[in-house]
Short mmCIF file of N, CA and C in Angstrom, two decimals:
data_model
loop_
_atom_site.label_atom_id
_atom_site.label_comp_id
_atom_site.label_asym_id
_atom_site.label_seq_id
_atom_site.Cartn_x
_atom_site.Cartn_y
_atom_site.Cartn_z
N ALA I 225 9.54 -12.48 31.51
CA ALA I 225 8.38 -13.25 31.14
C ALA I 225 8.79 -14.50 30.36
N VAL I 226 9.82 -14.40 29.54
CA VAL I 226 10.28 -15.55 28.77
C VAL I 226 10.94 -16.56 29.68
N MET I 227 11.71 -16.08 30.65
CA MET I 227 12.47 -16.98 31.51
C MET I 227 11.65 -17.57 32.65
N GLU I 228 10.51 -17.03 32.95
CA GLU I 228 9.78 -17.47 34.14
C GLU I 228 9.37 -18.93 34.08
N LYS I 229 9.28 -19.51 32.91
CA LYS I 229 8.87 -20.91 32.78
C LYS I 229 10.06 -21.86 32.65
N SER I 230 11.27 -21.32 32.68
CA SER I 230 12.46 -22.15 32.53
C SER I 230 12.77 -22.88 33.84
N ASN I 231 13.22 -24.12 33.71
CA ASN I 231 13.64 -24.91 34.86
C ASN I 231 15.15 -24.92 35.03
N ASP I 232 15.87 -24.26 34.14
CA ASP I 232 17.32 -24.32 34.15
C ASP I 232 17.91 -22.90 34.15
N ILE I 233 17.74 -22.17 35.27
CA ILE I 233 18.25 -20.80 35.39
C ILE I 233 19.27 -20.76 36.52
N HIS I 234 20.40 -20.12 36.25
CA HIS I 234 21.44 -19.96 37.26
C HIS I 234 21.77 -18.48 37.40
N VAL I 235 22.02 -18.06 38.62
CA VAL I 235 22.31 -16.65 38.90
C VAL I 235 23.63 -16.56 39.64
N VAL I 236 24.44 -15.59 39.25
CA VAL I 236 25.70 -15.33 39.94
C VAL I 236 25.65 -13.90 40.46
N ALA I 237 25.83 -13.73 41.76
CA ALA I 237 25.80 -12.40 42.36
C ALA I 237 27.12 -11.68 42.12
N ASP I 238 27.03 -10.40 41.76
CA ASP I 238 28.24 -9.60 41.54
C ASP I 238 27.85 -8.13 41.56
N ASP I 239 28.80 -7.29 41.87
CA ASP I 239 28.59 -5.84 41.80
C ASP I 239 29.39 -5.34 40.61
N LEU I 240 28.70 -5.14 39.48
CA LEU I 240 29.37 -4.75 38.25
C LEU I 240 29.47 -3.25 38.07
N GLY I 241 28.86 -2.49 38.95
CA GLY I 241 28.91 -1.04 38.83
C GLY I 241 28.17 -0.55 37.61
N TRP I 242 26.92 -0.24 37.73
CA TRP I 242 26.07 0.15 36.62
C TRP I 242 26.12 1.65 36.39
N SER I 243 26.12 2.05 35.14
CA SER I 243 25.99 3.46 34.77
C SER I 243 25.19 3.53 33.48
N ASP I 244 24.17 4.36 33.48
CA ASP I 244 23.33 4.54 32.30
C ASP I 244 23.98 5.57 31.39
N LEU I 245 24.60 5.13 30.30
CA LEU I 245 25.27 6.06 29.40
C LEU I 245 24.28 6.74 28.45
N GLY I 246 23.02 6.71 28.78
CA GLY I 246 22.01 7.37 27.98
C GLY I 246 21.81 8.82 28.35
N THR I 247 22.61 9.36 29.25
CA THR I 247 22.47 10.76 29.64
C THR I 247 23.78 11.49 29.40
N TRP I 248 23.68 12.80 29.16
CA TRP I 248 24.89 13.60 28.98
C TRP I 248 25.73 13.61 30.25
N GLY I 249 25.08 13.66 31.40
CA GLY I 249 25.81 13.67 32.67
C GLY I 249 26.65 12.41 32.85
N SER I 250 26.10 11.26 32.48
CA SER I 250 26.86 10.02 32.63
C SER I 250 27.98 9.92 31.60
N ILE I 251 27.75 10.45 30.39
CA ILE I 251 28.83 10.48 29.40
C ILE I 251 29.96 11.37 29.90
N LYS I 252 29.59 12.52 30.46
CA LYS I 252 30.60 13.44 31.01
C LYS I 252 31.39 12.77 32.14
N ALA I 253 30.68 12.01 32.98
CA ALA I 253 31.35 11.34 34.10
C ALA I 253 32.34 10.28 33.63
N HIS I 254 32.15 9.72 32.43
CA HIS I 254 33.03 8.67 31.92
C HIS I 254 34.01 9.17 30.86
N THR I 255 34.09 10.48 30.69
CA THR I 255 35.01 11.08 29.72
C THR I 255 36.08 11.84 30.50
N PRO I 256 37.33 11.71 30.13
CA PRO I 256 38.38 12.45 30.84
C PRO I 256 38.09 13.95 30.85
N SER I 257 38.35 14.59 31.98
CA SER I 257 38.08 16.01 32.15
C SER I 257 39.37 16.79 32.34
N ASP I 258 39.31 18.08 32.02
CA ASP I 258 40.45 18.96 32.25
C ASP I 258 40.41 19.49 33.69
N ASN I 259 41.29 20.43 34.01
CA ASN I 259 41.36 20.98 35.37
C ASN I 259 40.10 21.75 35.78
N ASP I 260 39.31 22.17 34.81
CA ASP I 260 38.07 22.89 35.11
C ASP I 260 36.83 21.99 35.02
N ASN I 261 37.06 20.68 35.03
CA ASN I 261 36.00 19.67 34.98
C ASN I 261 35.20 19.72 33.67
N ASN I 262 35.85 20.10 32.59
CA ASN I 262 35.24 20.08 31.26
C ASN I 262 35.63 18.80 30.55
N ALA I 263 34.66 18.19 29.88
CA ALA I 263 34.92 17.00 29.08
C ALA I 263 34.68 17.36 27.62
N THR I 264 35.60 16.94 26.74
CA THR I 264 35.45 17.23 25.32
C THR I 264 35.57 15.96 24.50
N ILE I 265 34.77 15.92 23.43
CA ILE I 265 34.82 14.81 22.49
C ILE I 265 34.86 15.43 21.11
N GLY I 266 36.00 15.36 20.46
CA GLY I 266 36.16 15.94 19.14
C GLY I 266 37.61 16.32 18.91
N PRO I 267 37.96 16.58 17.65
CA PRO I 267 39.36 16.78 17.30
C PRO I 267 39.96 18.12 17.71
N ASP I 268 39.20 19.21 17.66
CA ASP I 268 39.77 20.53 17.97
C ASP I 268 38.75 21.35 18.73
N ILE I 269 38.67 21.14 20.03
CA ILE I 269 37.75 21.87 20.90
C ILE I 269 38.57 22.67 21.89
N ARG I 270 38.36 23.97 21.89
CA ARG I 270 39.07 24.86 22.80
C ARG I 270 38.08 25.56 23.71
N LEU I 271 38.31 25.47 25.02
CA LEU I 271 37.43 26.09 26.01
C LEU I 271 38.18 27.19 26.75
N VAL I 272 37.54 28.34 26.85
CA VAL I 272 38.13 29.50 27.52
C VAL I 272 37.18 29.91 28.64
N ASP I 273 37.66 29.93 29.86
CA ASP I 273 36.85 30.31 31.03
C ASP I 273 35.55 29.51 31.12
N CYS I 274 35.61 28.23 30.83
CA CYS I 274 34.45 27.33 30.94
C CYS I 274 34.70 26.37 32.10
N HIS I 275 33.61 25.97 32.76
CA HIS I 275 33.70 25.06 33.89
C HIS I 275 32.53 24.08 33.85
N ASP I 276 32.80 22.83 34.18
CA ASP I 276 31.76 21.81 34.31
C ASP I 276 30.92 21.64 33.05
N CYS I 277 31.54 21.68 31.90
CA CYS I 277 30.83 21.54 30.62
C CYS I 277 31.22 20.25 29.92
N ILE I 278 30.35 19.82 29.01
CA ILE I 278 30.69 18.75 28.09
C ILE I 278 30.46 19.29 26.68
N VAL I 279 31.46 19.14 25.83
CA VAL I 279 31.37 19.61 24.45
C VAL I 279 31.64 18.41 23.55
N HIS I 280 30.67 18.13 22.68
CA HIS I 280 30.77 17.01 21.75
C HIS I 280 30.65 17.57 20.34
N ALA I 281 31.71 17.50 19.59
CA ALA I 281 31.71 18.00 18.22
C ALA I 281 32.71 17.21 17.40
N SER I 282 32.43 15.94 17.19
CA SER I 282 33.39 15.06 16.53
C SER I 282 33.50 15.31 15.03
N SER I 283 32.49 15.95 14.41
CA SER I 283 32.57 16.19 12.98
C SER I 283 32.87 17.64 12.63
N ALA I 284 32.97 18.51 13.63
CA ALA I 284 33.28 19.92 13.36
C ALA I 284 34.79 20.09 13.20
N LYS I 285 35.19 21.00 12.34
CA LYS I 285 36.62 21.26 12.16
C LYS I 285 37.23 21.87 13.41
N SER I 286 36.52 22.83 14.00
CA SER I 286 37.04 23.52 15.17
C SER I 286 35.87 24.09 15.97
N VAL I 287 35.97 24.04 17.29
CA VAL I 287 34.95 24.62 18.16
C VAL I 287 35.67 25.40 19.25
N ILE I 288 35.24 26.63 19.45
CA ILE I 288 35.78 27.46 20.53
C ILE I 288 34.59 27.94 21.35
N VAL I 289 34.64 27.69 22.66
CA VAL I 289 33.55 28.07 23.56
C VAL I 289 34.16 28.89 24.68
N GLN I 290 33.49 30.00 25.01
CA GLN I 290 33.99 30.89 26.06
C GLN I 290 32.90 31.20 27.07
N GLY I 291 33.24 31.11 28.34
CA GLY I 291 32.42 31.63 29.42
C GLY I 291 31.21 30.82 29.86
N LEU I 292 31.16 29.54 29.56
CA LEU I 292 30.02 28.75 29.99
C LEU I 292 30.34 27.98 31.27
N ASN I 293 29.31 27.76 32.07
CA ASN I 293 29.45 27.03 33.31
C ASN I 293 28.29 26.03 33.41
N GLY I 294 28.61 24.74 33.31
CA GLY I 294 27.59 23.71 33.45
C GLY I 294 26.70 23.54 32.24
N TYR I 295 27.28 23.53 31.04
CA TYR I 295 26.50 23.43 29.81
C TYR I 295 26.91 22.22 28.98
N ILE I 296 25.97 21.79 28.15
CA ILE I 296 26.22 20.80 27.10
C ILE I 296 26.29 21.60 25.80
N VAL I 297 27.33 21.35 25.02
CA VAL I 297 27.43 21.91 23.68
C VAL I 297 27.67 20.72 22.76
N SER I 298 26.76 20.52 21.80
CA SER I 298 26.89 19.35 20.93
C SER I 298 26.58 19.74 19.49
N GLU I 299 27.43 19.26 18.58
CA GLU I 299 27.22 19.46 17.15
C GLU I 299 27.09 18.08 16.53
N SER I 300 26.01 17.90 15.75
CA SER I 300 25.80 16.62 15.08
C SER I 300 24.95 16.84 13.83
N ASP I 301 25.44 16.35 12.72
CA ASP I 301 24.70 16.45 11.45
C ASP I 301 24.27 17.88 11.13
N GLY I 302 25.14 18.83 11.40
CA GLY I 302 24.85 20.22 11.09
C GLY I 302 23.92 20.90 12.08
N ARG I 303 23.56 20.23 13.14
CA ARG I 303 22.70 20.80 14.18
C ARG I 303 23.54 21.08 15.42
N ILE I 304 23.21 22.16 16.11
CA ILE I 304 23.94 22.53 17.32
C ILE I 304 22.97 22.58 18.49
N LEU I 305 23.38 21.97 19.58
CA LEU I 305 22.61 21.98 20.83
C LEU I 305 23.45 22.67 21.89
N ILE I 306 22.87 23.65 22.56
CA ILE I 306 23.50 24.30 23.71
C ILE I 306 22.44 24.30 24.81
N PHE I 307 22.71 23.58 25.89
CA PHE I 307 21.69 23.35 26.91
C PHE I 307 22.35 23.23 28.27
N ARG I 308 21.69 23.71 29.31
CA ARG I 308 22.24 23.56 30.67
C ARG I 308 22.27 22.08 31.04
N LEU I 309 23.41 21.64 31.54
CA LEU I 309 23.58 20.24 31.92
C LEU I 309 22.56 19.82 32.98
N GLN I 310 22.26 20.69 33.91
CA GLN I 310 21.31 20.34 34.97
C GLN I 310 19.89 20.15 34.45
N ASP I 311 19.60 20.63 33.26
CA ASP I 311 18.26 20.50 32.66
C ASP I 311 18.23 19.49 31.53
N GLU I 312 19.23 18.61 31.44
CA GLU I 312 19.33 17.69 30.32
C GLU I 312 18.11 16.81 30.13
N GLN I 313 17.36 16.54 31.19
CA GLN I 313 16.18 15.69 31.05
C GLN I 313 15.08 16.36 30.23
N HIS I 314 15.19 17.67 29.96
CA HIS I 314 14.19 18.39 29.17
C HIS I 314 14.59 18.56 27.71
N ILE I 315 15.76 18.09 27.33
CA ILE I 315 16.21 18.26 25.94
C ILE I 315 15.19 17.68 24.97
N LYS I 316 14.67 16.52 25.26
CA LYS I 316 13.73 15.87 24.35
C LYS I 316 12.47 16.70 24.13
N ASP I 317 12.11 17.56 25.09
CA ASP I 317 10.95 18.42 24.93
C ASP I 317 11.12 19.41 23.77
N TYR I 318 12.35 19.73 23.45
CA TYR I 318 12.64 20.72 22.42
C TYR I 318 13.19 20.14 21.12
N THR I 319 13.63 18.90 21.16
CA THR I 319 14.27 18.33 19.98
C THR I 319 13.38 17.38 19.20
N GLN I 320 12.26 17.00 19.74
CA GLN I 320 11.36 16.10 19.02
C GLN I 320 10.64 16.89 17.93
N LYS I 321 10.53 16.28 16.76
CA LYS I 321 9.82 16.92 15.64
C LYS I 321 8.34 16.99 15.95
N LYS I 322 7.76 18.11 15.56
CA LYS I 322 6.31 18.30 15.81
C LYS I 322 5.55 18.24 14.53
#
């Protein structure tokens, strides 16, 4: 709306490869994974028999997770989230204050 009245607009076509990092799935896709397709963000995260998970616990001293398949595990400000990755679009339904 602001630019529509401008007489001096130039456009350059390019394929920059867009990814919305606003989702856990996209963060997982851009984080290095282990042989079981698990992505971890934090200093001491150990996964045992886990597959296709993302674990984010950058402020926790240590996190050990066993037996999950396709889950998000996140620790932030003393709160813990454990949620199926395929249902990540519903996280806000449970985390918003009422």
